[in-house]
mmCIF file of C-alpha atoms in Angstrom:
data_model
loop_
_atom_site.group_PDB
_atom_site.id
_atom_site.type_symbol
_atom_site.label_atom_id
_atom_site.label_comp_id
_atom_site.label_asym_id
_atom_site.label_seq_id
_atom_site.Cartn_x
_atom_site.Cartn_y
_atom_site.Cartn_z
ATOM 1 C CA UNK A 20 62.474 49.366 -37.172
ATOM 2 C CA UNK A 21 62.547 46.697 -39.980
ATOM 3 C CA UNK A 22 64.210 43.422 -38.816
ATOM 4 C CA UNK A 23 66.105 41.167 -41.702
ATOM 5 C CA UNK A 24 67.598 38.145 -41.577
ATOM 6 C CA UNK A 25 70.360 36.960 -43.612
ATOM 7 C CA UNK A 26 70.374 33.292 -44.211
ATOM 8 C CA UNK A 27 74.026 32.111 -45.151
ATOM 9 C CA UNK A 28 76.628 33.180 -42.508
ATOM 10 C CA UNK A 29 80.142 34.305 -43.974
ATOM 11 C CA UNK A 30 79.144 34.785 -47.216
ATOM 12 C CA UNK A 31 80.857 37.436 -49.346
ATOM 13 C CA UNK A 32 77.361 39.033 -50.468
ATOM 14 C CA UNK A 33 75.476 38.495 -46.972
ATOM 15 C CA UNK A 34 79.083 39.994 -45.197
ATOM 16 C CA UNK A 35 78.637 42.942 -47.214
ATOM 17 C CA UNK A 36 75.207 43.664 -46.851
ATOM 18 C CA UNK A 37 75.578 43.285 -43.161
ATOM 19 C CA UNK A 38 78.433 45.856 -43.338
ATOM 20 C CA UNK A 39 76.403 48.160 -45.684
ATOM 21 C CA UNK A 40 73.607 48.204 -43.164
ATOM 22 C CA UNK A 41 75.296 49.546 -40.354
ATOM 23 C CA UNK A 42 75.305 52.816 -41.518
ATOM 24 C CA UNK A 43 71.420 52.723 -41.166
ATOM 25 C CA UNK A 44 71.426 51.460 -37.480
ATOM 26 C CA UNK A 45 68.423 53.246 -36.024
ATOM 27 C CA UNK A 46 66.241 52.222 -39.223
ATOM 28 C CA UNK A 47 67.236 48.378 -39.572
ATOM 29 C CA UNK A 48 68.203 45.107 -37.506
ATOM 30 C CA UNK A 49 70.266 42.721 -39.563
ATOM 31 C CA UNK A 50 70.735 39.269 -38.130
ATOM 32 C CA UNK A 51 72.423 36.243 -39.816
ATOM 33 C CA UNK A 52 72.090 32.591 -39.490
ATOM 34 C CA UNK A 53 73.949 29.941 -40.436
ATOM 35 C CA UNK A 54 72.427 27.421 -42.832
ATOM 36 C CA UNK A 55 74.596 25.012 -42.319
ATOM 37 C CA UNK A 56 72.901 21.522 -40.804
ATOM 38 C CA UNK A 57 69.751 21.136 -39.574
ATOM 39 C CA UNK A 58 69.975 23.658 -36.294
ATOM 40 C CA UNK A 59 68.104 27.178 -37.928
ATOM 41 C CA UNK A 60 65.286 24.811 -38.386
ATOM 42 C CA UNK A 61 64.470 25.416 -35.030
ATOM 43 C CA UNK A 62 64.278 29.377 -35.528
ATOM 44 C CA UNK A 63 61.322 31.423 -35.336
ATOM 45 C CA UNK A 64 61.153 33.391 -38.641
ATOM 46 C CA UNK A 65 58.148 34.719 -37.675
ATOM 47 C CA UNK A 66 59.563 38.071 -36.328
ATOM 48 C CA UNK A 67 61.637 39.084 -39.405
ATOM 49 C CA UNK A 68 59.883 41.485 -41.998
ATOM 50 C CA UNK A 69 62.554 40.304 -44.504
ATOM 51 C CA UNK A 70 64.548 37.420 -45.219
ATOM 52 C CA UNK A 71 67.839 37.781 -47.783
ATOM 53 C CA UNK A 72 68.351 34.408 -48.588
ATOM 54 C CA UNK A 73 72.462 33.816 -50.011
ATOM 55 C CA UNK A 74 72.972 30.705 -48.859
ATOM 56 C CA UNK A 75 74.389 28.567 -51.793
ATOM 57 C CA UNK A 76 77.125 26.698 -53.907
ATOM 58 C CA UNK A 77 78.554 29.032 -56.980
ATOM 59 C CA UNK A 78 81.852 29.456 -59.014
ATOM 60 C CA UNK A 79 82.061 25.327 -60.128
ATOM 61 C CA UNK A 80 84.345 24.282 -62.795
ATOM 62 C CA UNK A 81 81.222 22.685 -64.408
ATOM 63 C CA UNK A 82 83.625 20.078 -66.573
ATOM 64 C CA UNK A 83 85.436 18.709 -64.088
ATOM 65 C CA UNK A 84 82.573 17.798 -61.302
ATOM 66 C CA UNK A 85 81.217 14.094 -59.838
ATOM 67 C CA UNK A 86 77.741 13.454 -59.736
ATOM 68 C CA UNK A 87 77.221 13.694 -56.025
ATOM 69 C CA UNK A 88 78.668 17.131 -56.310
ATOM 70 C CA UNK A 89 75.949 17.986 -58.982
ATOM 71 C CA UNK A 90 73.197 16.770 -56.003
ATOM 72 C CA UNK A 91 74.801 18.843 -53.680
ATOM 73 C CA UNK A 92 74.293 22.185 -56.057
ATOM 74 C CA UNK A 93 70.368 21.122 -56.448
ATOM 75 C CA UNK A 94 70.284 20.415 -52.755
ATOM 76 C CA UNK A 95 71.929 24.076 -51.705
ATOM 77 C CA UNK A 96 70.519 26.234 -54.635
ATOM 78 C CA UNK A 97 67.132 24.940 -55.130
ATOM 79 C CA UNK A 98 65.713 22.613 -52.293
ATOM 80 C CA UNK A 99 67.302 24.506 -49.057
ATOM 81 C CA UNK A 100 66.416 27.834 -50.734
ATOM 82 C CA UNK A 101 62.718 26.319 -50.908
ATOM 83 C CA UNK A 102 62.684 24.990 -47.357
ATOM 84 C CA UNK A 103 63.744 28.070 -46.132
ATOM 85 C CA UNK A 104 61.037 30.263 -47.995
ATOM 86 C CA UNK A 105 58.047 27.858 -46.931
ATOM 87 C CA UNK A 106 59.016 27.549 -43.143
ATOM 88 C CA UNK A 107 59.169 31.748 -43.501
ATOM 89 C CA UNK A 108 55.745 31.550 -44.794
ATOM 90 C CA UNK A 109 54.440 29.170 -42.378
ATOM 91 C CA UNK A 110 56.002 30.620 -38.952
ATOM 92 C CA UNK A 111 54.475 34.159 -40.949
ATOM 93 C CA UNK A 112 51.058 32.640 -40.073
ATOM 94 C CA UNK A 113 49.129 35.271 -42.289
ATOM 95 C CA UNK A 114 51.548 37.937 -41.124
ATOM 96 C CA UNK A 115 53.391 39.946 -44.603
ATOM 97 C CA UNK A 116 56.780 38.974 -45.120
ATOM 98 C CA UNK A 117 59.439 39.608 -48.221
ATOM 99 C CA UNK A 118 61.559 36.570 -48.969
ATOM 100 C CA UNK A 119 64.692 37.786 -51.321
ATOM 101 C CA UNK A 120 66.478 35.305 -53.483
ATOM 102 C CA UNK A 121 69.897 35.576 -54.846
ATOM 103 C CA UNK A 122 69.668 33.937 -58.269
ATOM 104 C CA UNK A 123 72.183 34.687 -61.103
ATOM 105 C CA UNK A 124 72.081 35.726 -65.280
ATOM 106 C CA UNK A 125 73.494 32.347 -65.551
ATOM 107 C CA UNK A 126 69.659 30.974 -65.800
ATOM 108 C CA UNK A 127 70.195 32.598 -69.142
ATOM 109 C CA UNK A 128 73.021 30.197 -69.934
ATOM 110 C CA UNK A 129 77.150 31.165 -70.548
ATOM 111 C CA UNK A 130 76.794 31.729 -73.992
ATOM 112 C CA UNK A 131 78.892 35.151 -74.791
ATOM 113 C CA UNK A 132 80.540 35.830 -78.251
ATOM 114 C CA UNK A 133 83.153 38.662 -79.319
ATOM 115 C CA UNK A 134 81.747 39.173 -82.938
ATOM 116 C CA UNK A 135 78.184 39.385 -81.555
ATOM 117 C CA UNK A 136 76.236 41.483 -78.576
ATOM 118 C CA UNK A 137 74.168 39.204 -76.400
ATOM 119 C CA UNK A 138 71.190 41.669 -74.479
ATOM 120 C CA UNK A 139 68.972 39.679 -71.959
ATOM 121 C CA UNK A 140 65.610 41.523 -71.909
ATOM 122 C CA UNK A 141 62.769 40.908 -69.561
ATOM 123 C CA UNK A 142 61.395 38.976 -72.400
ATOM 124 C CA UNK A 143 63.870 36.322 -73.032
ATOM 125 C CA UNK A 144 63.425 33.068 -71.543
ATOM 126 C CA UNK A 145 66.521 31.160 -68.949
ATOM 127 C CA UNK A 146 68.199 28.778 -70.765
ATOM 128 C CA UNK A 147 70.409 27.319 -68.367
ATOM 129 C CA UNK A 148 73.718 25.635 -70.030
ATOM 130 C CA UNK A 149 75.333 23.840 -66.856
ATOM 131 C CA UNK A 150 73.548 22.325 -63.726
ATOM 132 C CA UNK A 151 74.649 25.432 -61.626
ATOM 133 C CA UNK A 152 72.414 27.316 -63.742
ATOM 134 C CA UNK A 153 69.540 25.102 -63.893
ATOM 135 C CA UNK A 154 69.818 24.620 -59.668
ATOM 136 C CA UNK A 155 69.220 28.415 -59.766
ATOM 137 C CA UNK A 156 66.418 28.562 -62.358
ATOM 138 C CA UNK A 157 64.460 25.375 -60.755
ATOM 139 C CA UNK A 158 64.789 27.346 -56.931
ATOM 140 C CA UNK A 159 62.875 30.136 -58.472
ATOM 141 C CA UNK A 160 59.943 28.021 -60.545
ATOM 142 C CA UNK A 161 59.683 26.695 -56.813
ATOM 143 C CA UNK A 162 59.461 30.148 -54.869
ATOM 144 C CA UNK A 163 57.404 31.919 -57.362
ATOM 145 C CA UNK A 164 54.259 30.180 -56.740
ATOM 146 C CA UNK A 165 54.770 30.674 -52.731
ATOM 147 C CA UNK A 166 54.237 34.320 -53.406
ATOM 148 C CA UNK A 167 50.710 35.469 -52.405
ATOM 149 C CA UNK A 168 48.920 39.164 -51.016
ATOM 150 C CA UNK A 169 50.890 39.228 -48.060
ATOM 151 C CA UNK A 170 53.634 37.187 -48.623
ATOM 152 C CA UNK A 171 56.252 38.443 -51.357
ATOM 153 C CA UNK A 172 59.069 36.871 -53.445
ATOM 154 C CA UNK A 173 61.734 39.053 -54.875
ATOM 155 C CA UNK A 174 64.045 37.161 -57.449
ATOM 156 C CA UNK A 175 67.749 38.600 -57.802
ATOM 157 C CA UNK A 176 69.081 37.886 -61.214
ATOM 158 C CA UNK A 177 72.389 39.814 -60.873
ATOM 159 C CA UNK A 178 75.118 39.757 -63.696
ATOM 160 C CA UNK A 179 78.638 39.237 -62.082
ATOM 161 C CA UNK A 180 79.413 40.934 -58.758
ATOM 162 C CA UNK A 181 82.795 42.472 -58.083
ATOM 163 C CA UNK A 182 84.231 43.885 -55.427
ATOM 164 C CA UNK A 183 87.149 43.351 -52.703
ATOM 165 C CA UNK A 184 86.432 39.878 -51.529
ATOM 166 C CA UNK A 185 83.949 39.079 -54.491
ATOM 167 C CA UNK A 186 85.508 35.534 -56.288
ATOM 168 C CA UNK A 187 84.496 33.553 -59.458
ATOM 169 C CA UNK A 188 85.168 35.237 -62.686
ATOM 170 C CA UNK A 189 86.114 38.724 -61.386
ATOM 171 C CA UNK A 190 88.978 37.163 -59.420
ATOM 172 C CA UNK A 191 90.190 35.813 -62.486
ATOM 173 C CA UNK A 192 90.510 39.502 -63.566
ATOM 174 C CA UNK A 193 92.499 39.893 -60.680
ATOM 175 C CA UNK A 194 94.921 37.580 -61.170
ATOM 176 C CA UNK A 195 95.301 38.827 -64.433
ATOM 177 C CA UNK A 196 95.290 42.548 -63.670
ATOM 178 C CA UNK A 197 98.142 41.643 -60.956
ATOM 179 C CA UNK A 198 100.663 39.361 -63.569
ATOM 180 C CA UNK A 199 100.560 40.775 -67.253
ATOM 181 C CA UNK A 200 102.067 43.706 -68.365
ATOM 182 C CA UNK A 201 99.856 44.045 -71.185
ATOM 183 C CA UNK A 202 96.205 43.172 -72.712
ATOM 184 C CA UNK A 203 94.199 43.388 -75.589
ATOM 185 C CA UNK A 204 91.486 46.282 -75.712
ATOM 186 C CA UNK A 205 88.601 44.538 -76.917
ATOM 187 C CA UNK A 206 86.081 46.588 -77.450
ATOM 188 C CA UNK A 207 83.306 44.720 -75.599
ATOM 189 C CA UNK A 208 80.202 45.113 -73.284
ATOM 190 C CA UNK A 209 79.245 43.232 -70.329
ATOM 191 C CA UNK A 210 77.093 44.192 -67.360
ATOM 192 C CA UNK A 211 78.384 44.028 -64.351
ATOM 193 C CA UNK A 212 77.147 45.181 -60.559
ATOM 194 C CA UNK A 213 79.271 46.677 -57.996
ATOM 195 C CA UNK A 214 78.666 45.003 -54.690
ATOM 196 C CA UNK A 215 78.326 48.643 -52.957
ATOM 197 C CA UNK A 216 75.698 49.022 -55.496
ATOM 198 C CA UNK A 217 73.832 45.590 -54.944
ATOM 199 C CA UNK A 218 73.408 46.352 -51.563
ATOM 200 C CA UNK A 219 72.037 49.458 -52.531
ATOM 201 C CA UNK A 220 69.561 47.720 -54.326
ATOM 202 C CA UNK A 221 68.486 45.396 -52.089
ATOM 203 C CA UNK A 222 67.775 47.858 -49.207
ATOM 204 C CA UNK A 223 65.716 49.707 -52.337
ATOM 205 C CA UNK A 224 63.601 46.516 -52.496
ATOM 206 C CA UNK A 225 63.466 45.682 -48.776
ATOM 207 C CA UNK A 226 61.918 49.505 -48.347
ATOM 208 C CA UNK A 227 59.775 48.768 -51.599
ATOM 209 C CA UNK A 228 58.875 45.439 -50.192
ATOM 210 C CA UNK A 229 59.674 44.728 -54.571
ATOM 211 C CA UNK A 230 58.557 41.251 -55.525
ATOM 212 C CA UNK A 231 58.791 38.969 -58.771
ATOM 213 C CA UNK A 232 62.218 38.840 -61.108
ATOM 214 C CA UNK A 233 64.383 42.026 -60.605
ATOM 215 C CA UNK A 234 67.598 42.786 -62.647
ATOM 216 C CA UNK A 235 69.890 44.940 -61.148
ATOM 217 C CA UNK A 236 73.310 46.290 -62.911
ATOM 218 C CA UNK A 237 75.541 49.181 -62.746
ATOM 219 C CA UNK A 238 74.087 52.480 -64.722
ATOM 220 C CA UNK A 239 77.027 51.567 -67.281
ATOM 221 C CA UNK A 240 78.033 48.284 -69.177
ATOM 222 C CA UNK A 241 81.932 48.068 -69.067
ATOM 223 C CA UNK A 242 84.490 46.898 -71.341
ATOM 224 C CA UNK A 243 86.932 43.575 -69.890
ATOM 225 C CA UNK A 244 89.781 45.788 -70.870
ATOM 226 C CA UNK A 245 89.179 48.614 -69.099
ATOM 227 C CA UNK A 246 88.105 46.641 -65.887
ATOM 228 C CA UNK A 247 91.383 44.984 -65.910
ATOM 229 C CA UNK A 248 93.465 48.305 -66.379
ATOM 230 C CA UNK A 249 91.038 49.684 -63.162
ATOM 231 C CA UNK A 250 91.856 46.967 -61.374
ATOM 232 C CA UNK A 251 96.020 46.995 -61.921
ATOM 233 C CA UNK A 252 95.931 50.818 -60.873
ATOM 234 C CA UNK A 253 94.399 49.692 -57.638
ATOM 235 C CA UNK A 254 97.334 47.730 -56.862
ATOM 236 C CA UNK A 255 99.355 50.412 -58.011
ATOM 237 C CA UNK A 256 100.504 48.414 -61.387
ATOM 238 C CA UNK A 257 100.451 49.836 -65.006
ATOM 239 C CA UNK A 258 99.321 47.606 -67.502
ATOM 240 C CA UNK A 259 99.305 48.514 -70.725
ATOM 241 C CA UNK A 260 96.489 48.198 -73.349
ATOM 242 C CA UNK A 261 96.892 47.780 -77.062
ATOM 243 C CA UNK A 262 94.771 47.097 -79.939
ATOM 244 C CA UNK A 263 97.358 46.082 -82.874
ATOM 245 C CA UNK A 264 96.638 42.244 -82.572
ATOM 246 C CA UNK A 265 92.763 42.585 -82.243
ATOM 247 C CA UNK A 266 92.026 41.281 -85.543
ATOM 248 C CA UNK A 267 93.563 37.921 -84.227
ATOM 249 C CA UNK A 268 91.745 38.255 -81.330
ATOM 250 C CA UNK A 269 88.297 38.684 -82.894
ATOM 251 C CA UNK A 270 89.401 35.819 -85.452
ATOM 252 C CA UNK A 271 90.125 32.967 -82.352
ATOM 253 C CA UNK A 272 86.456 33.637 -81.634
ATOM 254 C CA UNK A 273 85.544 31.262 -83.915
ATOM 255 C CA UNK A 274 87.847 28.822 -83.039
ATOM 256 C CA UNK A 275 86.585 25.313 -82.195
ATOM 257 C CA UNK A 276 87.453 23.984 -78.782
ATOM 258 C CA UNK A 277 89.155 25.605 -75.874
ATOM 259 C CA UNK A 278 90.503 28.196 -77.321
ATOM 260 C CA UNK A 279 87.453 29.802 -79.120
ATOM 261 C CA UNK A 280 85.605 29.421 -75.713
ATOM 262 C CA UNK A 281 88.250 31.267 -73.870
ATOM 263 C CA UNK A 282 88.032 34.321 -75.985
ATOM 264 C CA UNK A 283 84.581 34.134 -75.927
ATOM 265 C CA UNK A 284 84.237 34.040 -71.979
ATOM 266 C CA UNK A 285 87.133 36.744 -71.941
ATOM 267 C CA UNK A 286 85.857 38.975 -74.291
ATOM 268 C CA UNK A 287 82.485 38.222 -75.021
ATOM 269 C CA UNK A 288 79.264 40.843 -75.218
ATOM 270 C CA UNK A 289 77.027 40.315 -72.502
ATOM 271 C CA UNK A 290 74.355 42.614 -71.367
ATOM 272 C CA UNK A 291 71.033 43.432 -69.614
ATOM 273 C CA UNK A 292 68.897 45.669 -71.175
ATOM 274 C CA UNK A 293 69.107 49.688 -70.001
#
């Protein structure tokens, strides 16, 4: 029986896994710990043959954010994410163990445009654009080099997660799927990952004891539109999509300022690879 421990108690990705797991009882132990204060310091990691490490700050409104708020991000996303991987490897003692870190496509920075397809391949470098993404990027330059014969570190770079529960940008589709009667059908790409299928993927590389930078997404990229629309008939609303003022749409792209960068978020092309 493989033990894991999840390291980030109540979070919406660690809750699910946890759920997802149970369903494999007699194959897995799933624990959780809360990472909260200095208490799981005095844990024995040494048992686990996996740790899922979640524990972290996301969804900031990066414009409108004090310094000391900045410090915490660093502090959660890159130096307690550390901490946590080197005490695993130390209480390991020589022992194998797979350390699993959530990271994000934001490394790659926000940048999405309607008039042109953005694809991430393995090959293109992080280019962080905020200090969320950079507190990300800088925890993985530090858990890379931990990584050694017996002791490996799997890097999550997942593109956004929806789900029931999930929050950030999909919950703005939410609210929007839930109030207008109407939206544009913009015929864009983004990928996107089911959290029933991230958990999927993470007991695939918890069995494959998978190491270095791993991008997971749903088999098929999907268009904002269409998302919204799914999203309304699960709350048993009609919305209804049209394409008549898409030439506007496609034209505020390039406008300066809020506006432009609204569209862009909205109804920008975004994609990993296939």
């Amino acid at each position: 029986m493989k033990r894991i421990l999840i390291t980030g108690a109540g979070s919406f990705i660690g809750t699910s896994f946890d759920k997802y797991m149970k369903q494999f009882n007699n194959e897995y132990k799933i624990e959780t710990i809360d990472m909260k204060g200095d208490q799981w310091k005095e844990k024995d990691f040494s048992s686990y043959n996996s740790i899922f490490h979640v524990a972290g700050i996301a969804h900031a409104d990066v414009s409108k954010v004090s310094e000391e708020t900045k410090k915490l991000y660093y502090a959660v996303n890159c130096e307690l994410a550390f901490e946590t991987a080197r005490k695993y490897k130390e209480d390991l003692n020589g022992q194998a163990g797979q350390f699993i870190y959530m990271s994000s496509i934001i490394v790659y920075g926000e940048e999405t445009n309607i008039n042109k397809k953005r694809v991430i391949t393995r090959d293109t470098q992080p280019n962080p654009s905020n200090f969320y993404g950079d507190s990300k990027l800088q925890a993985e330059n530090k858990l890379i080099p931990l990584m050694e014969e017996d002791f490996n570190v799997a890097i999550i770079r997942p593109p956004m997660i929806y789900g029931e529960g999930s929050k950030g940008n999909y919950q703005t589709l939410v609210n929007l799927a839930l109030k207008l009667p109407a939206f544009p059908d913009i015929k864009n790409e983004r990928s996107m990952l089911a959290i029933e299928n991230l958990c999927s993927f993470v007991k695939e590389y918890i069995d494959k004891n998978s190491n270095g930078i791993l991008f997971p997404q749903d088999p098929d990229y999907v268009r904002t539109s269409r998302m919204v629309k799914k999203i309304a008939s699960e709350h048993n609303r009609k919305i209804y999509l049209f394409s008549w003022l898409n030439w506007l749409i496609y034209l505020l792209g390039f406008a300066p300022g809020k506006v432009g960068k609204l569209v862009n978020k909205a109804f920008g092309n975004l994609v990993y690879e296939k």
